[in-house]
Amino acid sequence: MSNITLGNLSYISREELAEQLKTSSSAPSLPSHLAIIDVRDSDHVGGHIRGSTWVPSSELDYKTPELVRTLKDKEVVVFHCALSQQRGPSAALRYIRERERLDQGRGGEKETGDGEEKEPGKEKGQKVLVLRGGFTQWQDKYGPDKGLTEAWQKDIWEFGY
């Protein structure tokens, strides 16, 4: 059983994530080391972070093993929902636990090699983060920026979430 909990997940601010997207030479796609997973459900309308992958939280039960396999070479995986209070952190935790389960099935080690355990969410060099404030805070600052946000609709967001 994993010792990782919601309480020890790591977060990234909207500013830090935007900076990674802005400095990417691969625009309009994401930098090759980064994946952004949007787990909003029907509230996905009104825009999304450029290059993000939409995996509704209602589909995570069967899509998480596939995500672990397809994202295995990414250095950073960022999860978010609307507010990143429930679905986003839960998805990140589910992803980390599934990755651990699959690694154990392959005989993978949780240790760094020097007898110390790795930080939660950083096994095999991959960092799993949650976007602080979710898409709601993201769009509040970066919604109109077409270089950072796709399909943003001002009329959906102008009166808040």
Short mmCIF file of N, CA and C in Angstrom, two decimals:
data_model
loop_
_atom_site.label_atom_id
_atom_site.label_comp_id
_atom_site.label_asym_id
_atom_site.label_seq_id
_atom_site.Cartn_x
_atom_site.Cartn_y
_atom_site.Cartn_z
N MET A 1 0.84 -1.19 0.00
CA MET A 1 0.00 0.00 0.00
C MET A 1 0.87 1.25 0.00
N SER A 2 0.49 2.23 -0.76
CA SER A 2 1.24 3.46 -0.91
C SER A 2 1.17 4.30 0.36
N ASN A 3 2.24 5.02 0.65
CA ASN A 3 2.25 5.94 1.79
C ASN A 3 1.96 7.37 1.35
N ILE A 4 1.63 7.55 0.09
CA ILE A 4 1.33 8.88 -0.45
C ILE A 4 -0.14 9.21 -0.18
N THR A 5 -0.36 10.42 0.31
CA THR A 5 -1.72 10.87 0.60
C THR A 5 -1.98 12.21 -0.09
N LEU A 6 -3.22 12.65 -0.04
CA LEU A 6 -3.55 13.96 -0.60
C LEU A 6 -2.75 15.06 0.09
N GLY A 7 -2.46 14.86 1.37
CA GLY A 7 -1.76 15.88 2.14
C GLY A 7 -0.31 16.10 1.75
N ASN A 8 0.31 15.13 1.08
CA ASN A 8 1.71 15.36 0.71
C ASN A 8 1.94 15.44 -0.81
N LEU A 9 0.89 15.81 -1.55
CA LEU A 9 1.06 16.09 -2.97
C LEU A 9 1.76 17.43 -3.15
N SER A 10 2.44 17.58 -4.27
CA SER A 10 3.11 18.84 -4.58
C SER A 10 2.26 19.65 -5.56
N TYR A 11 2.38 20.96 -5.47
CA TYR A 11 1.58 21.87 -6.29
C TYR A 11 2.48 22.76 -7.13
N ILE A 12 1.91 23.29 -8.21
CA ILE A 12 2.58 24.26 -9.06
C ILE A 12 1.64 25.44 -9.22
N SER A 13 2.18 26.65 -9.20
CA SER A 13 1.35 27.84 -9.35
C SER A 13 1.05 28.07 -10.83
N ARG A 14 0.03 28.86 -11.09
CA ARG A 14 -0.31 29.18 -12.48
C ARG A 14 0.84 29.94 -13.14
N GLU A 15 1.53 30.77 -12.37
CA GLU A 15 2.64 31.55 -12.91
C GLU A 15 3.81 30.64 -13.32
N GLU A 16 4.10 29.66 -12.46
CA GLU A 16 5.20 28.73 -12.78
C GLU A 16 4.87 27.91 -14.03
N LEU A 17 3.63 27.44 -14.12
CA LEU A 17 3.24 26.65 -15.29
C LEU A 17 3.23 27.52 -16.55
N ALA A 18 2.71 28.73 -16.45
CA ALA A 18 2.69 29.64 -17.60
C ALA A 18 4.10 29.92 -18.09
N GLU A 19 5.02 30.08 -17.17
CA GLU A 19 6.41 30.35 -17.54
C GLU A 19 6.99 29.17 -18.34
N GLN A 20 6.67 27.94 -17.92
CA GLN A 20 7.15 26.78 -18.66
C GLN A 20 6.56 26.74 -20.07
N LEU A 21 5.30 27.13 -20.20
CA LEU A 21 4.67 27.14 -21.52
C LEU A 21 5.23 28.26 -22.40
N LYS A 22 5.48 29.43 -21.80
CA LYS A 22 5.97 30.58 -22.56
C LYS A 22 7.39 30.35 -23.07
N THR A 23 8.22 29.67 -22.31
CA THR A 23 9.61 29.46 -22.70
C THR A 23 9.77 28.26 -23.61
N SER A 24 8.66 27.60 -23.93
CA SER A 24 8.71 26.42 -24.79
C SER A 24 8.96 26.83 -26.23
N SER A 25 9.92 26.18 -26.85
CA SER A 25 10.17 26.43 -28.26
C SER A 25 9.25 25.59 -29.14
N SER A 26 8.43 24.73 -28.50
CA SER A 26 7.56 23.83 -29.25
C SER A 26 6.13 24.37 -29.37
N ALA A 27 5.94 25.67 -29.11
CA ALA A 27 4.60 26.25 -29.21
C ALA A 27 4.03 25.98 -30.60
N PRO A 28 2.76 25.67 -30.76
CA PRO A 28 1.71 25.71 -29.76
C PRO A 28 1.57 24.44 -28.92
N SER A 29 2.40 23.42 -29.16
CA SER A 29 2.29 22.22 -28.33
C SER A 29 3.07 22.42 -27.03
N LEU A 30 2.91 21.47 -26.13
CA LEU A 30 3.60 21.54 -24.85
C LEU A 30 5.08 21.22 -25.01
N PRO A 31 5.91 21.68 -24.07
CA PRO A 31 7.30 21.22 -24.08
C PRO A 31 7.32 19.70 -23.95
N SER A 32 8.30 19.05 -24.55
CA SER A 32 8.32 17.59 -24.60
C SER A 32 8.42 16.93 -23.24
N HIS A 33 8.91 17.64 -22.24
CA HIS A 33 9.07 17.05 -20.90
C HIS A 33 7.80 17.14 -20.04
N LEU A 34 6.76 17.83 -20.54
CA LEU A 34 5.60 18.19 -19.73
C LEU A 34 4.30 17.63 -20.29
N ALA A 35 3.43 17.18 -19.37
CA ALA A 35 2.06 16.80 -19.73
C ALA A 35 1.12 17.49 -18.74
N ILE A 36 0.01 17.99 -19.25
CA ILE A 36 -1.02 18.61 -18.41
C ILE A 36 -2.30 17.82 -18.62
N ILE A 37 -2.85 17.30 -17.53
CA ILE A 37 -4.04 16.47 -17.60
C ILE A 37 -5.19 17.22 -16.93
N ASP A 38 -6.21 17.52 -17.73
CA ASP A 38 -7.40 18.25 -17.29
C ASP A 38 -8.47 17.22 -16.98
N VAL A 39 -8.86 17.11 -15.71
CA VAL A 39 -9.82 16.08 -15.30
C VAL A 39 -11.21 16.65 -15.02
N ARG A 40 -11.50 17.84 -15.58
CA ARG A 40 -12.85 18.37 -15.43
C ARG A 40 -13.82 17.49 -16.22
N ASP A 41 -15.06 17.48 -15.80
CA ASP A 41 -16.08 16.70 -16.50
C ASP A 41 -16.85 17.64 -17.41
N SER A 42 -18.15 17.80 -17.18
CA SER A 42 -18.96 18.69 -18.04
C SER A 42 -18.55 20.16 -17.89
N ASP A 43 -17.82 20.49 -16.84
CA ASP A 43 -17.36 21.85 -16.65
C ASP A 43 -16.10 22.16 -17.47
N HIS A 44 -15.78 21.31 -18.41
CA HIS A 44 -14.64 21.51 -19.31
C HIS A 44 -14.91 22.60 -20.34
N VAL A 45 -16.18 22.99 -20.48
CA VAL A 45 -16.53 24.03 -21.46
C VAL A 45 -15.91 25.36 -21.07
N GLY A 46 -15.67 26.19 -22.06
CA GLY A 46 -15.19 27.53 -21.78
C GLY A 46 -13.70 27.72 -21.89
N GLY A 47 -12.97 26.68 -22.28
CA GLY A 47 -11.55 26.82 -22.49
C GLY A 47 -10.73 25.78 -21.76
N HIS A 48 -9.44 25.72 -22.16
CA HIS A 48 -8.50 24.78 -21.53
C HIS A 48 -7.07 25.28 -21.76
N ILE A 49 -6.18 24.79 -20.94
CA ILE A 49 -4.77 25.17 -21.05
C ILE A 49 -4.22 24.60 -22.35
N ARG A 50 -3.49 25.42 -23.08
CA ARG A 50 -2.91 25.01 -24.36
C ARG A 50 -2.15 23.70 -24.23
N GLY A 51 -2.48 22.75 -25.08
CA GLY A 51 -1.77 21.48 -25.12
C GLY A 51 -2.18 20.47 -24.08
N SER A 52 -3.13 20.82 -23.22
CA SER A 52 -3.54 19.88 -22.18
C SER A 52 -4.33 18.72 -22.77
N THR A 53 -4.37 17.63 -22.03
CA THR A 53 -5.13 16.45 -22.43
C THR A 53 -6.34 16.35 -21.53
N TRP A 54 -7.51 16.21 -22.11
CA TRP A 54 -8.74 16.11 -21.33
C TRP A 54 -9.05 14.65 -21.05
N VAL A 55 -9.06 14.31 -19.77
CA VAL A 55 -9.45 12.98 -19.31
C VAL A 55 -10.48 13.21 -18.20
N PRO A 56 -11.77 13.18 -18.53
CA PRO A 56 -12.79 13.43 -17.51
C PRO A 56 -12.60 12.53 -16.29
N SER A 57 -12.80 13.08 -15.11
CA SER A 57 -12.60 12.30 -13.88
C SER A 57 -13.47 11.05 -13.86
N SER A 58 -14.61 11.11 -14.54
CA SER A 58 -15.50 9.95 -14.59
C SER A 58 -14.90 8.79 -15.38
N GLU A 59 -13.82 9.04 -16.13
CA GLU A 59 -13.16 8.00 -16.92
C GLU A 59 -11.83 7.54 -16.33
N LEU A 60 -11.43 8.11 -15.20
CA LEU A 60 -10.11 7.82 -14.65
C LEU A 60 -9.93 6.36 -14.20
N ASP A 61 -11.01 5.73 -13.76
CA ASP A 61 -10.87 4.34 -13.30
C ASP A 61 -10.20 3.47 -14.36
N TYR A 62 -10.63 3.60 -15.59
CA TYR A 62 -10.06 2.73 -16.61
C TYR A 62 -8.98 3.41 -17.46
N LYS A 63 -8.83 4.73 -17.38
CA LYS A 63 -7.82 5.41 -18.18
C LYS A 63 -6.49 5.63 -17.45
N THR A 64 -6.48 5.49 -16.14
CA THR A 64 -5.24 5.76 -15.40
C THR A 64 -4.10 4.83 -15.80
N PRO A 65 -4.31 3.51 -15.93
CA PRO A 65 -3.19 2.66 -16.37
C PRO A 65 -2.63 3.08 -17.74
N GLU A 66 -3.51 3.49 -18.64
CA GLU A 66 -3.08 3.95 -19.96
C GLU A 66 -2.27 5.25 -19.82
N LEU A 67 -2.72 6.16 -18.95
CA LEU A 67 -1.98 7.40 -18.72
C LEU A 67 -0.57 7.11 -18.21
N VAL A 68 -0.47 6.19 -17.26
CA VAL A 68 0.84 5.86 -16.70
C VAL A 68 1.77 5.37 -17.81
N ARG A 69 1.25 4.53 -18.69
CA ARG A 69 2.08 4.01 -19.79
C ARG A 69 2.46 5.10 -20.79
N THR A 70 1.49 5.93 -21.18
CA THR A 70 1.77 6.92 -22.22
C THR A 70 2.59 8.11 -21.71
N LEU A 71 2.55 8.36 -20.42
CA LEU A 71 3.28 9.51 -19.86
C LEU A 71 4.59 9.12 -19.18
N LYS A 72 4.99 7.88 -19.31
CA LYS A 72 6.15 7.38 -18.57
C LYS A 72 7.44 8.15 -18.86
N ASP A 73 7.56 8.74 -20.04
CA ASP A 73 8.78 9.47 -20.40
C ASP A 73 8.72 10.96 -20.09
N LYS A 74 7.61 11.42 -19.55
CA LYS A 74 7.48 12.84 -19.20
C LYS A 74 8.19 13.10 -17.87
N GLU A 75 8.86 14.22 -17.77
CA GLU A 75 9.51 14.60 -16.53
C GLU A 75 8.52 15.18 -15.52
N VAL A 76 7.51 15.90 -16.05
CA VAL A 76 6.53 16.57 -15.20
C VAL A 76 5.13 16.28 -15.73
N VAL A 77 4.24 15.86 -14.81
CA VAL A 77 2.84 15.65 -15.15
C VAL A 77 2.02 16.50 -14.19
N VAL A 78 1.22 17.41 -14.75
CA VAL A 78 0.41 18.33 -13.94
C VAL A 78 -1.06 17.96 -14.10
N PHE A 79 -1.75 17.77 -12.99
CA PHE A 79 -3.18 17.48 -13.00
C PHE A 79 -3.93 18.71 -12.52
N HIS A 80 -5.15 18.91 -13.07
CA HIS A 80 -6.00 19.98 -12.56
C HIS A 80 -7.45 19.69 -12.90
N CYS A 81 -8.32 20.33 -12.14
CA CYS A 81 -9.75 20.35 -12.43
C CYS A 81 -10.15 21.82 -12.40
N ALA A 82 -11.37 22.11 -12.04
CA ALA A 82 -11.81 23.51 -12.02
C ALA A 82 -11.11 24.29 -10.90
N LEU A 83 -11.10 23.75 -9.70
CA LEU A 83 -10.52 24.44 -8.55
C LEU A 83 -9.28 23.73 -7.98
N SER A 84 -9.02 22.52 -8.44
CA SER A 84 -7.94 21.67 -7.92
C SER A 84 -8.04 21.46 -6.41
N GLN A 85 -9.27 21.26 -5.97
CA GLN A 85 -9.50 20.96 -4.56
C GLN A 85 -9.86 19.49 -4.35
N GLN A 86 -10.50 18.87 -5.35
CA GLN A 86 -10.91 17.48 -5.17
C GLN A 86 -10.49 16.60 -6.35
N ARG A 87 -11.07 16.83 -7.52
CA ARG A 87 -10.80 15.94 -8.66
C ARG A 87 -9.34 15.96 -9.10
N GLY A 88 -8.73 17.14 -9.21
CA GLY A 88 -7.34 17.23 -9.63
C GLY A 88 -6.39 16.52 -8.69
N PRO A 89 -6.43 16.84 -7.38
CA PRO A 89 -5.57 16.13 -6.44
C PRO A 89 -5.86 14.63 -6.39
N SER A 90 -7.12 14.25 -6.43
CA SER A 90 -7.47 12.82 -6.40
C SER A 90 -6.92 12.10 -7.63
N ALA A 91 -6.98 12.75 -8.78
CA ALA A 91 -6.45 12.15 -10.01
C ALA A 91 -4.94 12.00 -9.92
N ALA A 92 -4.24 13.01 -9.39
CA ALA A 92 -2.79 12.92 -9.22
C ALA A 92 -2.43 11.77 -8.29
N LEU A 93 -3.16 11.65 -7.20
CA LEU A 93 -2.90 10.58 -6.24
C LEU A 93 -3.16 9.22 -6.88
N ARG A 94 -4.24 9.10 -7.60
CA ARG A 94 -4.57 7.84 -8.29
C ARG A 94 -3.47 7.48 -9.29
N TYR A 95 -2.99 8.47 -10.02
CA TYR A 95 -1.93 8.27 -11.01
C TYR A 95 -0.65 7.76 -10.32
N ILE A 96 -0.25 8.42 -9.25
CA ILE A 96 0.97 8.03 -8.53
C ILE A 96 0.84 6.60 -7.99
N ARG A 97 -0.30 6.30 -7.40
CA ARG A 97 -0.50 4.95 -6.85
C ARG A 97 -0.53 3.88 -7.94
N GLU A 98 -1.14 4.19 -9.07
CA GLU A 98 -1.16 3.23 -10.18
C GLU A 98 0.25 3.03 -10.73
N ARG A 99 1.01 4.09 -10.82
CA ARG A 99 2.39 3.98 -11.29
C ARG A 99 3.21 3.10 -10.34
N GLU A 100 3.02 3.30 -9.05
CA GLU A 100 3.70 2.46 -8.06
C GLU A 100 3.29 1.00 -8.20
N ARG A 101 1.99 0.77 -8.38
CA ARG A 101 1.48 -0.60 -8.50
C ARG A 101 2.09 -1.28 -9.73
N LEU A 102 2.13 -0.57 -10.85
CA LEU A 102 2.70 -1.15 -12.06
C LEU A 102 4.20 -1.37 -11.91
N ASP A 103 4.90 -0.46 -11.25
CA ASP A 103 6.34 -0.63 -11.02
C ASP A 103 6.61 -1.83 -10.14
N GLN A 104 5.79 -2.03 -9.11
CA GLN A 104 5.97 -3.19 -8.23
C GLN A 104 5.73 -4.49 -8.99
N GLY A 105 4.78 -4.47 -9.90
CA GLY A 105 4.51 -5.64 -10.72
C GLY A 105 5.67 -6.00 -11.62
N ARG A 106 6.48 -5.00 -11.96
CA ARG A 106 7.68 -5.21 -12.79
C ARG A 106 8.92 -5.36 -11.94
N GLY A 107 8.75 -5.39 -10.62
CA GLY A 107 9.89 -5.51 -9.73
C GLY A 107 10.62 -4.20 -9.53
N GLY A 108 9.93 -3.08 -9.77
CA GLY A 108 10.55 -1.76 -9.62
C GLY A 108 10.87 -1.43 -8.18
N GLU A 109 11.85 -0.58 -7.99
CA GLU A 109 12.29 -0.17 -6.66
C GLU A 109 11.77 1.22 -6.36
N LYS A 110 11.46 1.48 -5.09
CA LYS A 110 11.05 2.81 -4.65
C LYS A 110 12.21 3.59 -4.09
N GLU A 111 13.38 2.98 -4.01
CA GLU A 111 14.50 3.66 -3.38
C GLU A 111 15.38 4.32 -4.43
N THR A 112 16.16 5.29 -3.99
CA THR A 112 17.02 6.04 -4.90
C THR A 112 18.31 5.29 -5.18
N GLY A 113 18.61 4.24 -4.41
CA GLY A 113 19.85 3.50 -4.59
C GLY A 113 20.81 3.77 -3.45
N ASP A 114 20.59 4.84 -2.70
CA ASP A 114 21.45 5.14 -1.56
C ASP A 114 20.74 4.86 -0.24
N GLY A 115 19.67 4.07 -0.30
CA GLY A 115 18.95 3.69 0.91
C GLY A 115 17.85 4.65 1.31
N GLU A 116 17.71 5.76 0.59
CA GLU A 116 16.68 6.73 0.92
C GLU A 116 15.51 6.60 -0.03
N GLU A 117 14.31 6.75 0.53
CA GLU A 117 13.12 6.72 -0.33
C GLU A 117 12.99 8.04 -1.05
N LYS A 118 12.44 7.97 -2.26
CA LYS A 118 12.22 9.19 -3.04
C LYS A 118 11.04 9.96 -2.48
N GLU A 119 11.01 11.22 -2.81
CA GLU A 119 9.90 12.09 -2.44
C GLU A 119 8.62 11.61 -3.12
N PRO A 120 7.46 11.67 -2.43
CA PRO A 120 6.22 11.23 -3.05
C PRO A 120 5.96 11.93 -4.37
N GLY A 121 5.54 11.14 -5.37
CA GLY A 121 5.23 11.70 -6.67
C GLY A 121 6.44 11.88 -7.58
N LYS A 122 7.65 11.45 -7.14
CA LYS A 122 8.84 11.66 -7.95
C LYS A 122 9.56 10.36 -8.30
N GLU A 123 8.89 9.22 -8.21
CA GLU A 123 9.52 7.96 -8.56
C GLU A 123 9.95 8.00 -10.02
N LYS A 124 11.08 7.34 -10.30
CA LYS A 124 11.63 7.25 -11.65
C LYS A 124 11.86 8.62 -12.26
N GLY A 125 12.13 9.63 -11.43
CA GLY A 125 12.45 10.95 -11.92
C GLY A 125 11.28 11.77 -12.42
N GLN A 126 10.07 11.22 -12.36
CA GLN A 126 8.90 11.96 -12.84
C GLN A 126 8.26 12.71 -11.68
N LYS A 127 8.00 13.98 -11.89
CA LYS A 127 7.38 14.80 -10.86
C LYS A 127 5.90 14.95 -11.19
N VAL A 128 5.03 14.62 -10.25
CA VAL A 128 3.58 14.75 -10.43
C VAL A 128 3.12 15.92 -9.57
N LEU A 129 2.45 16.88 -10.21
CA LEU A 129 2.03 18.11 -9.55
C LEU A 129 0.55 18.35 -9.76
N VAL A 130 -0.01 19.22 -8.92
CA VAL A 130 -1.39 19.67 -9.06
C VAL A 130 -1.34 21.18 -9.27
N LEU A 131 -2.11 21.67 -10.24
CA LEU A 131 -2.16 23.11 -10.49
C LEU A 131 -2.96 23.80 -9.39
N ARG A 132 -2.29 24.63 -8.61
CA ARG A 132 -2.95 25.34 -7.52
C ARG A 132 -4.05 26.26 -8.07
N GLY A 133 -5.25 26.13 -7.54
CA GLY A 133 -6.36 26.97 -7.97
C GLY A 133 -7.08 26.47 -9.21
N GLY A 134 -6.54 25.44 -9.85
CA GLY A 134 -7.18 24.83 -11.01
C GLY A 134 -7.38 25.78 -12.18
N PHE A 135 -8.24 25.36 -13.10
CA PHE A 135 -8.47 26.16 -14.29
C PHE A 135 -9.16 27.48 -13.97
N THR A 136 -9.93 27.51 -12.90
CA THR A 136 -10.62 28.75 -12.54
C THR A 136 -9.63 29.88 -12.30
N GLN A 137 -8.60 29.63 -11.50
CA GLN A 137 -7.59 30.67 -11.28
C GLN A 137 -6.73 30.89 -12.51
N TRP A 138 -6.45 29.79 -13.23
CA TRP A 138 -5.66 29.92 -14.46
C TRP A 138 -6.33 30.89 -15.43
N GLN A 139 -7.62 30.65 -15.71
CA GLN A 139 -8.30 31.47 -16.71
C GLN A 139 -8.50 32.91 -16.24
N ASP A 140 -8.55 33.09 -14.91
CA ASP A 140 -8.70 34.44 -14.38
C ASP A 140 -7.53 35.33 -14.81
N LYS A 141 -6.35 34.73 -14.90
CA LYS A 141 -5.16 35.50 -15.28
C LYS A 141 -4.79 35.30 -16.75
N TYR A 142 -4.94 34.07 -17.26
CA TYR A 142 -4.43 33.75 -18.60
C TYR A 142 -5.51 33.38 -19.62
N GLY A 143 -6.78 33.48 -19.25
CA GLY A 143 -7.85 33.13 -20.18
C GLY A 143 -7.76 33.81 -21.53
N PRO A 144 -7.62 35.13 -21.57
CA PRO A 144 -7.57 35.84 -22.86
C PRO A 144 -6.28 35.60 -23.66
N ASP A 145 -5.25 35.05 -23.03
CA ASP A 145 -3.96 34.84 -23.69
C ASP A 145 -4.02 33.60 -24.58
N LYS A 146 -4.15 33.78 -25.88
CA LYS A 146 -4.30 32.66 -26.82
C LYS A 146 -3.05 31.79 -26.89
N GLY A 147 -1.94 32.30 -26.44
CA GLY A 147 -0.71 31.51 -26.41
C GLY A 147 -0.69 30.52 -25.25
N LEU A 148 -1.55 30.77 -24.27
CA LEU A 148 -1.58 29.90 -23.08
C LEU A 148 -2.91 29.16 -22.90
N THR A 149 -3.98 29.73 -23.44
CA THR A 149 -5.32 29.16 -23.24
C THR A 149 -6.02 29.02 -24.58
N GLU A 150 -6.59 27.86 -24.81
CA GLU A 150 -7.32 27.60 -26.05
C GLU A 150 -8.81 27.57 -25.79
N ALA A 151 -9.59 28.03 -26.75
CA ALA A 151 -11.05 27.98 -26.74
C ALA A 151 -11.67 28.70 -25.55
N TRP A 152 -10.99 29.71 -25.01
CA TRP A 152 -11.51 30.44 -23.86
C TRP A 152 -12.70 31.28 -24.28
N GLN A 153 -13.76 31.22 -23.48
CA GLN A 153 -14.98 31.97 -23.77
C GLN A 153 -15.27 32.91 -22.60
N LYS A 154 -15.04 34.19 -22.84
CA LYS A 154 -15.17 35.21 -21.80
C LYS A 154 -16.56 35.19 -21.16
N ASP A 155 -17.61 35.03 -21.96
CA ASP A 155 -18.96 35.10 -21.41
C ASP A 155 -19.24 33.99 -20.39
N ILE A 156 -18.55 32.88 -20.47
CA ILE A 156 -18.73 31.79 -19.51
C ILE A 156 -18.07 32.14 -18.18
N TRP A 157 -16.96 32.86 -18.23
CA TRP A 157 -16.15 33.13 -17.03
C TRP A 157 -16.32 34.51 -16.43
N GLU A 158 -16.96 35.45 -17.12
CA GLU A 158 -16.95 36.83 -16.65
C GLU A 158 -17.60 37.04 -15.29
N PHE A 159 -18.50 36.16 -14.88
CA PHE A 159 -19.13 36.33 -13.56
C PHE A 159 -18.61 35.33 -12.53
N GLY A 160 -17.50 34.69 -12.81
CA GLY A 160 -16.89 33.76 -11.87
C GLY A 160 -17.39 32.34 -12.06
N TYR A 161 -16.78 31.44 -11.30
CA TYR A 161 -17.09 30.00 -11.41
C TYR A 161 -18.30 29.66 -10.61
#
